[in-house]
């Protein structure tokens, strides 16, 4: 046990010295389960040897990237599956697929931007209301916060001390009220730029991933004209499965789950959606025929 702890500490020490004065990623200490590495990191940071604790800032764009990519590839494959189930031609599949993908990508990107912008504006309006209430009736706001902290397990005397201290700093206290009372995170001043970034990420993710199931129908007939449409659909299934699994693996970089579990989860859920689309295509084709 002691030897294991020494090994973990040694691994953590190596983790810190490895950077040679550069910022050390604190997340690596967490992933290595090394308390010693985490302690050394924070000690150096508080001594002024490091500027800021490193977190995965890319995770902020994870939602539009995964949501856009998954929506794009499943929308595209649903068209391919439904068209294959309905015995439509390759030309029809390509026209329907690409026109629908880029139209939907634009719609999703604009929708992501407008929804994020509207949500941030609403949060800021709530902050103005909280600031107005703090200015006009601070005693009531302070009492509300004390009650919240007491409900979470603090002694009332301790809660009163904490809240009384924080309330001296009005802007800070209003942000705390937003988080604790309303469970809302106050956006940054450049929230419109961030919302635009999310919209662009959504558009690009939807369009890029949505094009994958159609690539087989666009490339294979030109390279191998002797192959039938069943082979094209098989190629689309394989490509879609690989991309879905890869998306799940990428998602695991921002979570604590194993990469193969995230990949399998995304593959199974996406495959279930595609199966439904193919089945409905066959049913409608039989019904119309």
PDB file of C-alpha atoms in Angstrom, residues 73-74 77 212-213 233-249 263-264 266-268 270-271 274:
ATOM      1  CA  UNK A  73     -25.027  12.242 -39.286  1.00  0.00           C
ATOM      2  CA  UNK A  74     -28.293  10.720 -38.073  1.00  0.00           C
ATOM      3  CA  UNK A  77     -28.298   8.510 -42.563  1.00  0.00           C
ATOM      4  CA  UNK A 212     -20.259  11.238 -44.241  1.00  0.00           C
ATOM      5  CA  UNK A 213     -23.177   8.850 -44.976  1.00  0.00           C
ATOM      6  CA  UNK A 233     -26.031   1.319 -48.699  1.00  0.00           C
ATOM      7  CA  UNK A 234     -23.695  -1.156 -46.980  1.00  0.00           C
ATOM      8  CA  UNK A 235     -20.826   1.299 -47.402  1.00  0.00           C
ATOM      9  CA  UNK A 236     -22.970   4.084 -45.935  1.00  0.00           C
ATOM     10  CA  UNK A 237     -23.775   1.863 -42.942  1.00  0.00           C
ATOM     11  CA  UNK A 238     -20.095   1.078 -42.333  1.00  0.00           C
ATOM     12  CA  UNK A 239     -19.000   4.713 -42.663  1.00  0.00           C
ATOM     13  CA  UNK A 240     -21.788   5.899 -40.374  1.00  0.00           C
ATOM     14  CA  UNK A 241     -20.958   3.251 -37.769  1.00  0.00           C
ATOM     15  CA  UNK A 242     -17.262   4.185 -37.756  1.00  0.00           C
ATOM     16  CA  UNK A 243     -18.013   7.904 -37.451  1.00  0.00           C
ATOM     17  CA  UNK A 244     -20.561   7.355 -34.666  1.00  0.00           C
ATOM     18  CA  UNK A 245     -18.068   5.275 -32.709  1.00  0.00           C
ATOM     19  CA  UNK A 246     -15.355   7.906 -33.273  1.00  0.00           C
ATOM     20  CA  UNK A 247     -17.680  10.658 -32.038  1.00  0.00           C
ATOM     21  CA  UNK A 248     -18.277   8.700 -28.856  1.00  0.00           C
ATOM     22  CA  UNK A 249     -14.525   8.291 -28.380  1.00  0.00           C
ATOM     23  CA  UNK A 263     -18.065   4.909 -28.490  1.00  0.00           C
ATOM     24  CA  UNK A 264     -20.316   1.888 -28.066  1.00  0.00           C
ATOM     25  CA  UNK A 266     -23.091   6.488 -29.367  1.00  0.00           C
ATOM     26  CA  UNK A 267     -22.928   3.695 -31.936  1.00  0.00           C
ATOM     27  CA  UNK A 268     -25.827   1.759 -30.408  1.00  0.00           C
ATOM     28  CA  UNK A 270     -27.301   6.041 -33.495  1.00  0.00           C
ATOM     29  CA  UNK A 271     -27.789   2.583 -34.950  1.00  0.00           C
ATOM     30  CA  UNK A 274     -31.035   4.484 -38.270  1.00  0.00           C
TER      31      UNK A 274
END
